[in-house]
XYZ file of C-alpha atoms in Angstrom:
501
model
C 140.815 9.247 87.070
C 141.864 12.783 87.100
C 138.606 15.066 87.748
C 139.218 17.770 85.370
C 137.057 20.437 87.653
C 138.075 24.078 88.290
C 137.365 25.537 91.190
C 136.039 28.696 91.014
C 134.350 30.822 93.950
C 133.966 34.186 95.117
C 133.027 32.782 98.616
C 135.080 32.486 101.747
C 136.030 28.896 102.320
C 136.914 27.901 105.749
C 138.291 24.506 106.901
C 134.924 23.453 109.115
C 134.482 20.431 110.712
C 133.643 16.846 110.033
C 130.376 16.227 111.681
C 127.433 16.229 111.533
C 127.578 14.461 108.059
C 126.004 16.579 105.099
C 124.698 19.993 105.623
C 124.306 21.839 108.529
C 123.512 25.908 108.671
C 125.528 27.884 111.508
C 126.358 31.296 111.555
C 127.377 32.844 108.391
C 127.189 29.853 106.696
C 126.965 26.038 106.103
C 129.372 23.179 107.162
C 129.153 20.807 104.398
C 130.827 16.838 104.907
C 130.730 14.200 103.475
C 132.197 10.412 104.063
C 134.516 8.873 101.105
C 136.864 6.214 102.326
C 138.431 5.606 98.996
C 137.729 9.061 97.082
C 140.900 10.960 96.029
C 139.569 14.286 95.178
C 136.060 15.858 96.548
C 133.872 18.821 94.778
C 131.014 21.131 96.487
C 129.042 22.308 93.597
C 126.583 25.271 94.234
C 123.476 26.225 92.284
C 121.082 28.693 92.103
C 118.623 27.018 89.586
C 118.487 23.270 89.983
C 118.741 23.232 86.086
C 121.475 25.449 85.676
C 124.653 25.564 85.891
C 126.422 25.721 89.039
C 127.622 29.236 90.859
C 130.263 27.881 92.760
C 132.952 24.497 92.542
C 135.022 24.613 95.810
C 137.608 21.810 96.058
C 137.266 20.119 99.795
C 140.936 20.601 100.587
C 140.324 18.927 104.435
C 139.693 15.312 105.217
C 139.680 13.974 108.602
C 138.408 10.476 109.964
C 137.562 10.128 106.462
C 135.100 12.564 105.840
C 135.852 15.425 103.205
C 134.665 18.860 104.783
C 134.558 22.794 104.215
C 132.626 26.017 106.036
C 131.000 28.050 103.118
C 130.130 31.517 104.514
C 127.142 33.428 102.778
C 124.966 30.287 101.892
C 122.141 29.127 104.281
C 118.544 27.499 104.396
C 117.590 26.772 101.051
C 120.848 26.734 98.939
C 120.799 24.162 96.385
C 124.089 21.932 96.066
C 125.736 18.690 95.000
C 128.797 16.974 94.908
C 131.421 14.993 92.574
C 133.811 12.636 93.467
C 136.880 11.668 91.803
C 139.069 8.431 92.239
C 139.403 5.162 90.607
C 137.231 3.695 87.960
C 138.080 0.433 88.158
C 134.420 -1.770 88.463
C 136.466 -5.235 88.875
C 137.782 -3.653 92.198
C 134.441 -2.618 92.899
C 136.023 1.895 92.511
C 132.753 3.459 90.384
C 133.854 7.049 90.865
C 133.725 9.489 88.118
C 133.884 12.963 88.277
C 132.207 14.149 85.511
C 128.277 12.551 87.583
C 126.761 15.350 89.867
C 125.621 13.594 93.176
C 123.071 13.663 95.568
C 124.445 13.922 99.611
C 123.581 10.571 101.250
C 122.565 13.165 104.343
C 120.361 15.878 102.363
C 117.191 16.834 103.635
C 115.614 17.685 101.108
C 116.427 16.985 96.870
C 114.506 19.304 94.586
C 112.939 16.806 92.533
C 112.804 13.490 90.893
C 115.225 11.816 88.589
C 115.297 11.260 84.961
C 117.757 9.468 83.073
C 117.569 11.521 79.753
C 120.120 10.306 77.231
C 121.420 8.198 79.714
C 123.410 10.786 81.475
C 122.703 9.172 84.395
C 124.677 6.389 83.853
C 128.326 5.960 85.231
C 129.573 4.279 82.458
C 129.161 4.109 78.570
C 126.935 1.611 77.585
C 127.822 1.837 74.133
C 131.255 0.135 74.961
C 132.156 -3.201 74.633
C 132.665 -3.793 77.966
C 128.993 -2.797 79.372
C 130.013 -0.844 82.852
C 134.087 -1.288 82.467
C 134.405 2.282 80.572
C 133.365 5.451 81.968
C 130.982 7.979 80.673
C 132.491 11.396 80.869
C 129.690 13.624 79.656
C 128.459 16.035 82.386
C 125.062 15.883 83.660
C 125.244 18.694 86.305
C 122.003 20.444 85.544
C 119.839 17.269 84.656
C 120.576 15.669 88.096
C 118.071 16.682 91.492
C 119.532 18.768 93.976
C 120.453 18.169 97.192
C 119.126 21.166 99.688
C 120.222 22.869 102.667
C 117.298 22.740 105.187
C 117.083 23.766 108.926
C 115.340 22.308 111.598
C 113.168 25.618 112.608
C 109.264 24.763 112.901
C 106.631 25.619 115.140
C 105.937 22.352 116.836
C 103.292 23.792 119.313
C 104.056 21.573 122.286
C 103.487 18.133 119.901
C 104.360 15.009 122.276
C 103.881 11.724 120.379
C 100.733 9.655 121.799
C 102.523 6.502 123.065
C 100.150 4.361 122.342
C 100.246 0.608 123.740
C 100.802 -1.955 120.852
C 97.714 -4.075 122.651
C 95.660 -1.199 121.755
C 97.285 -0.164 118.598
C 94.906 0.002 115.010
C 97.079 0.200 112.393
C 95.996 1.601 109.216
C 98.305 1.225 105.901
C 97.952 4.136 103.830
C 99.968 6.083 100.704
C 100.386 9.356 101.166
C 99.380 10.993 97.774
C 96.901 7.840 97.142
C 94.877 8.422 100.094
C 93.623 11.882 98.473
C 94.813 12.206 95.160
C 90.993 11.280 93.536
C 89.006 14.225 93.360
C 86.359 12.375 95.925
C 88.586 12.783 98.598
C 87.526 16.721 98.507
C 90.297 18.009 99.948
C 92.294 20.735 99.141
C 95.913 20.234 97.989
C 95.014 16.547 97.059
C 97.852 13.858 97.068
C 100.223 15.787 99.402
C 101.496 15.875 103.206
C 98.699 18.962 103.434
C 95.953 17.607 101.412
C 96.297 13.815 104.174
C 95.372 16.184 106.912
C 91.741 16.606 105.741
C 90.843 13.180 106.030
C 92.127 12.738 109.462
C 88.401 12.951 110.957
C 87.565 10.040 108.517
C 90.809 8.182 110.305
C 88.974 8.616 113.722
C 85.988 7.579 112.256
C 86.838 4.952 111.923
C 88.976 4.006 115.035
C 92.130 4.133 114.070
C 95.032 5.315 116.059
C 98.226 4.574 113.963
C 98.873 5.135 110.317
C 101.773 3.192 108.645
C 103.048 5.008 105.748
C 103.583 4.052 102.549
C 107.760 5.061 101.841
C 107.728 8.913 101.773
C 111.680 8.905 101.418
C 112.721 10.486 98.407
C 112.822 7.403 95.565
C 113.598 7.105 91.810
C 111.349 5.394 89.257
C 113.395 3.003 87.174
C 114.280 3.581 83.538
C 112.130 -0.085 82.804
C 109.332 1.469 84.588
C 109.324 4.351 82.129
C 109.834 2.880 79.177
C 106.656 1.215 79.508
C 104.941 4.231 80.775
C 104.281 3.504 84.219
C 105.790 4.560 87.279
C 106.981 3.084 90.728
C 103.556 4.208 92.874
C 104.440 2.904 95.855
C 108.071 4.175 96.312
C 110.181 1.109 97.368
C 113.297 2.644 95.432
C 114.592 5.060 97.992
C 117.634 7.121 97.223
C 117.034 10.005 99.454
C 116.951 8.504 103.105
C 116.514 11.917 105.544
C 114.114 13.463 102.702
C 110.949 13.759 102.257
C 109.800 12.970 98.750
C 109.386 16.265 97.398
C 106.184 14.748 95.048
C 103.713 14.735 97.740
C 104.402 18.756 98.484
C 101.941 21.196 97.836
C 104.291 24.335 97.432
C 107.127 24.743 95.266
C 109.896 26.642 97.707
C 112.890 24.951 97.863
C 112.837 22.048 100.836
C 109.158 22.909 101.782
C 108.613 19.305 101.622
C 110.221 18.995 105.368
C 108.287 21.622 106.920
C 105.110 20.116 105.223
C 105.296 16.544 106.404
C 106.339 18.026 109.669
C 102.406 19.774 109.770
C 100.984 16.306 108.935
C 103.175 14.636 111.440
C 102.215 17.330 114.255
C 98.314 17.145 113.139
C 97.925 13.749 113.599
C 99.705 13.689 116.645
C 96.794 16.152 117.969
C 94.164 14.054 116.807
C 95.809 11.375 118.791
C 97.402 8.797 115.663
C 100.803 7.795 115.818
C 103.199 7.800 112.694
C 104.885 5.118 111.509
C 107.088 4.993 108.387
C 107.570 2.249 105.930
C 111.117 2.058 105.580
C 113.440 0.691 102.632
C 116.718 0.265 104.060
C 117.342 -3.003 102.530
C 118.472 -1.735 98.874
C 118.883 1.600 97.086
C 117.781 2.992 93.812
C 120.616 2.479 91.956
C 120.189 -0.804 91.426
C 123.072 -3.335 90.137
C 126.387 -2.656 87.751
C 124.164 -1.509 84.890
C 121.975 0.974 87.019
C 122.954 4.546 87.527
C 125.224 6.356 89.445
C 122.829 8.923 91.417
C 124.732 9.193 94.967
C 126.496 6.205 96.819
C 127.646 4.198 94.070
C 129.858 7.306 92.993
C 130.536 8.471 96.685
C 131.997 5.333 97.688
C 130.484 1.895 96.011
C 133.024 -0.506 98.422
C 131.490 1.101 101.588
C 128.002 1.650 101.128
C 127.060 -1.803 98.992
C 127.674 -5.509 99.562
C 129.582 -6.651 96.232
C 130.621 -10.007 94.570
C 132.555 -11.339 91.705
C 134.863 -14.019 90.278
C 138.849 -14.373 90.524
C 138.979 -11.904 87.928
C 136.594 -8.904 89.319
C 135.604 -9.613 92.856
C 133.855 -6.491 93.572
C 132.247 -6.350 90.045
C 128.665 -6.685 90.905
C 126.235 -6.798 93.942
C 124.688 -8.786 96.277
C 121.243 -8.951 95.490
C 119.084 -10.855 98.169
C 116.399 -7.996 97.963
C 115.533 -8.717 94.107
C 116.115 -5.176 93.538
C 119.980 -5.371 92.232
C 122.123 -4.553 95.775
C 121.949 -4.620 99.198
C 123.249 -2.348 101.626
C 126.195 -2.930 103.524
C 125.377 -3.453 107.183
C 128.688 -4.867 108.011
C 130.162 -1.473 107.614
C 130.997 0.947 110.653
C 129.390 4.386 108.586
C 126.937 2.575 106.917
C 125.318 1.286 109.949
C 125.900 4.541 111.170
C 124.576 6.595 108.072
C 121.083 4.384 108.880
C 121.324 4.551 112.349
C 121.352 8.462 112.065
C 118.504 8.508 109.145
C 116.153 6.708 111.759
C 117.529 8.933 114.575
C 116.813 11.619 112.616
C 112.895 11.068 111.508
C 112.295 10.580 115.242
C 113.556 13.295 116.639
C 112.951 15.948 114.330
C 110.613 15.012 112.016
C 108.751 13.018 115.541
C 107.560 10.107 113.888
C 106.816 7.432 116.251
C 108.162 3.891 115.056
C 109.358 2.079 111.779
C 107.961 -0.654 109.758
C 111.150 -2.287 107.532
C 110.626 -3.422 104.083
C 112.275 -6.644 103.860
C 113.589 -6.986 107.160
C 115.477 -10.244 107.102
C 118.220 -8.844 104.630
C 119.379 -6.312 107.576
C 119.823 -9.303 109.746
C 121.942 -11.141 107.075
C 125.848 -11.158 107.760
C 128.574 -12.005 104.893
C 127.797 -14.871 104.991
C 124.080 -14.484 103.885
C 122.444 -15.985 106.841
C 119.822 -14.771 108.845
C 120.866 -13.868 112.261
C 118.849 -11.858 115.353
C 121.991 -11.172 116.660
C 123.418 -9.198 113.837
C 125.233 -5.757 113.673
C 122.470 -3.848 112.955
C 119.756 -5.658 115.345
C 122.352 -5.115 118.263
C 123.089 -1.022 116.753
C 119.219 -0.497 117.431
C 118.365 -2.257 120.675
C 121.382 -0.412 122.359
C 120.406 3.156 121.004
C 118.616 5.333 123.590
C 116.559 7.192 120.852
C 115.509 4.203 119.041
C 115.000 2.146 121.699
C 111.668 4.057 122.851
C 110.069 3.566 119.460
C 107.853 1.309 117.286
C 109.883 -1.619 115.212
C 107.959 -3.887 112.995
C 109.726 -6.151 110.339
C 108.006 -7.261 107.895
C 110.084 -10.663 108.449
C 111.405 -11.966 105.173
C 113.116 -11.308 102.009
C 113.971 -12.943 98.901
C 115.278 -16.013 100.256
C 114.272 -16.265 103.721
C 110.980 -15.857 105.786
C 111.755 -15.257 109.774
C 108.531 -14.895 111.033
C 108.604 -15.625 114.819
C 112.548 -15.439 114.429
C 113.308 -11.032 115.383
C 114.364 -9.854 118.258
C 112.510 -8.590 121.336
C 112.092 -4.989 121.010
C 110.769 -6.044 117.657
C 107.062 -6.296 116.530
C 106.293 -8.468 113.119
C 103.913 -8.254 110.106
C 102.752 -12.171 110.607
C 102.450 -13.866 107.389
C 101.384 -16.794 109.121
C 97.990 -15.066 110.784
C 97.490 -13.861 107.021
C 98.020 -17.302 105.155
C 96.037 -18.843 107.958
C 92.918 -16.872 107.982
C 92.680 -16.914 103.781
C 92.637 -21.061 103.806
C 90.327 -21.299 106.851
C 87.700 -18.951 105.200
C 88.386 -20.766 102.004
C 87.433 -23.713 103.527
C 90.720 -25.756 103.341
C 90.922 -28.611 106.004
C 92.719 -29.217 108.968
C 92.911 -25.491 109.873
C 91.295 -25.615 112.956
C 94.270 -26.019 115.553
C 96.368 -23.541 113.561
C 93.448 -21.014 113.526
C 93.511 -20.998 117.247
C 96.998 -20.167 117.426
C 96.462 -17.044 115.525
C 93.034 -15.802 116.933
C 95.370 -16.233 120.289
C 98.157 -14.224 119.801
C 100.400 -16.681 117.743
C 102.096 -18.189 121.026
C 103.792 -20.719 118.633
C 105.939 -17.607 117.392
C 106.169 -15.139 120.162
C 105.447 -17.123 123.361
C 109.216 -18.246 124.531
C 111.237 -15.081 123.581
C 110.218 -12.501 125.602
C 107.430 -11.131 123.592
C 103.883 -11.418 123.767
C 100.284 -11.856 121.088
C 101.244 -8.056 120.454
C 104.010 -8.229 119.054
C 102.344 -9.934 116.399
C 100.656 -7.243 113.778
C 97.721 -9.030 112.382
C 97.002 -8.471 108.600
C 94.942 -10.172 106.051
C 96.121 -7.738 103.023
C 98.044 -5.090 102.219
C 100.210 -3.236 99.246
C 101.096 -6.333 98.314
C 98.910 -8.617 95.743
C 95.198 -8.549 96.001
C 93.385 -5.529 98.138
C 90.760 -6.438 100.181
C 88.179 -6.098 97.976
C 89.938 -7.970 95.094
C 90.590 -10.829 97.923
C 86.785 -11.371 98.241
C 85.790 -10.479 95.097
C 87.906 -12.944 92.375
C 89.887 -16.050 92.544
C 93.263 -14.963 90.824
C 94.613 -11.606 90.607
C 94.235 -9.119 87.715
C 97.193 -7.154 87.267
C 97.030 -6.875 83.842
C 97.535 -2.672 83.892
C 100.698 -3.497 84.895
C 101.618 -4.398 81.407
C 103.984 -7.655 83.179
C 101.448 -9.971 81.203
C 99.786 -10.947 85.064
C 102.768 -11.707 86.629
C 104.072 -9.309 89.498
C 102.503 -9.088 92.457
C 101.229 -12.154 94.227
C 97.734 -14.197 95.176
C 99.968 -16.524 97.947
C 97.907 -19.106 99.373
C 95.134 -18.470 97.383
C 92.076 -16.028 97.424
C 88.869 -16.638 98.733
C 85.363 -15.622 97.424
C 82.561 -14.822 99.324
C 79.737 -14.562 96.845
């Protein structure tokens, strides 16, 4: 597929250089690169209104090691971009490139705002056609798509050192950023934002804690099925933007302020002596399976960053989906264990979080051949990197298919479904729960006694996001999701609740 683009820029263009991936401000200018193993032709659009048309289309004329890349003098901090990618459309072979989509960089720090799939314009192929996803859609959709923005690292840290805090001593307190404020009881100002969480950090110490897991704050998309039924994905498990901060919990409206304001909440609770630790989604992306959009990597480079399946006919047609969200990321890739490995790197050391908890961790241990295994790629990427290595890593250990509990490696910690299953039946008064209740009022030595971990390893939870809260626990004896409009049936009550009136 020819792109049909002109270039057109008043702009010096210089070769640059092919790292650091995305886009990086030096003097009298920006590098831009970006990774396409299989692209044939690369665009840098600029914009000066993210719902305009762009300013600037410069062709990347250099590719080396794989990764397209230019030096755009006169753009800095703040400069709103995208890019489009031409090559093959040929979904059998698993090619989904088409160069008439506007995409976000898989490296952006910052996208200007959420995604909606008007007209579907945000699809990569016509779904009018007979064949579903097998004919492209070549209608532009340049100034309805986000934009990616060029950030800097510049903030005043004030001598922030993260508190280190022993896991035996560690109170972990799940929380969602714009939830924990947003009600006008929280009396805070700037409600449901990075800013507006800082006012109730006295209520954290209150009441003891000293970590707070958070919610995903990576950029994320809200589904088209979500929408149609006028609801929206609250809890942001749909991440698309995985170094940026999801620009609906900022307070101010300046292009990228998002980074500088989590930054302030980060470096606050650091003073008042609470670790960070972020909820990742690394497992899946938001552009779900052959019929979901094309927002970034399925147009960028599908092969690469996705695991894909298919018959004789179309091998590479459609995607692995062990997460139940319609793909899976391809850890057996070089760059795209690299691409995570440098989003993680990255929210530790400049953004100075302080650990990780993985949504669905058992699908990054799975190899090709779908099997869990401790030893994988990406388990073996983390425990040797000297950055990572120093931080917090709780799984939450199972997916779709599998549950690992007991099973991760030994730098990791583990959400234990088995302390939470075990404490709901014993206080429902099921029987023979006695000798199992020991185990986890002990530590769990059954699942972390002979592998070089320890009882703290294991993070203790009754609830959490997930099915009843802890008042619903006590207070009914199935769950009432019925808001939801899924007639009851999302979310879970495993195991049972228990009542204590």
């Amino acid at each position: 597929m020819t792109s049909g683009l002109q270039t057109r820029t008043a702009r010096r263009v210089l070769p640059g250089r092919h790292y650091p991936l995305g886009a990086t401000p030096q003097k009298g200018g920006v590098n831009f690169a970006l990774y396409s193993q299989h692209a044939e032709q690369v665009y840098l659009l600029l914009f000066d209104d993210p719902h305009g048309d762009p300013t600037d289309v410069i062709r990347l004329e250099r590719c080396t090691r794989r990764v397209w890349h230019a030096f755009v003098e006169g753009v800095g901090p703040g400069q709103l971009y995208g890019f489009k990618v031409a090559g093959p459309y040929e979904p059998k072979r698993g090619m989904r490139f088409n160069p008439h989509k506007l995409l976000v960089d898989p490296y952006a720090r910052a996208i200007s705002g959420g995604f909606r799939n008007e007209d579907n314009l945000l699809l990569g192929y016509d779904p009018s056609s007979a064949g579903k996803d097998l004919a492209p859609d070549t209608r532009d959709n340049s100034r309805l798509v986000p934009k990616s923005i060029v950030t800097d690292d510049a903030f005043d840290w004030q001598g922030d050192a993260p508190p280190d805090i022993p896991l035996e001593k560690m109170f972990l307190y799940e929380v969602h950023v714009k939830g924990f404020t947003a009600h006008p009881s929280s009396g805070v100002e700037h409600a449901g934002t990075y800013l507006g969480f800082i006012g109730k950090i006295p209520y954290l110490q209150k009441l003891g804690v000293n970590a707070v897991e958070l919610l995903p704050v990576h950029q994320y998309v809200i589904d088209d099925f979500l929408v149609d039924r006028g609801l929206t994905n609250y809890w942001g498990y749909n991440t698309i933007g995985f170094f940026a901060p999801h620009a609906g919990y900022a307070s101010g409206s300046e292009p990228g302020c998002q980074v500088r304001e989590f930054k302030t909440l980060v470096r606050e609770l650091h003073k008042a002596g609470i670790e960070v630790i972020l909820d990742v989604v690394y497992n899946h992306t938001a552009e779900g399976n052959e019929l979901g959009p094309t927002l970034c990597f399925k147009g960028i480079d599908n092969p690469t960053y996705y695991v894909l399946t298919g018959g004789p006919y179309d091998p590479q047609r459609y995607y692995m989906n062990p997460t139940g969200c319609g793909n899976a990321l391809n850890l057996d890739n070089p760059h795209t264990i690299r691409f995570v490995m440098d989003s993680l790197r990255y929210w530790v050391e400049q953004m100075h979080v302080d650990g990780f908890r993985f949504d669905l961790a058992s699908v990054l241990g799975r190899e090709r051949t779908g099997s869990f295994d401790r030893a994988a790629s990406f388990f073996d990427a983390i425990s040797q990197d000297p950055v990572l290595g120093r931080v917090k890593l709780i799984a939450e250990p199972w997916d779709l298919g599998t549950y690992q509990v007991g099973n991760f490696p030994i730098d990791w910690s583990e959400w234990n479904g088995r302390f939470r299953d075990t404490m709901r039946k014993f206080a429902k008064g099921d029987g023979g729960m006695c000798c199992d209740l020991g185990y986890r009022l002990t530590g769990s030595a059954d699942l972390y006694g002979d592998d070089g971990r320890s009882a703290f390893n294991s993070v203790n939870f009754v609830t959490c996001h997930d099915g009843f809260t802890l008042r619903d626990l006590v207070s009914y004896n199935g769950k009432h999701n019925e808001a939801n409009r899924e007639d009851n049936r999302d979310g879970t009550d495993d195991n049972s609740s228990w009542n204590c009136g």
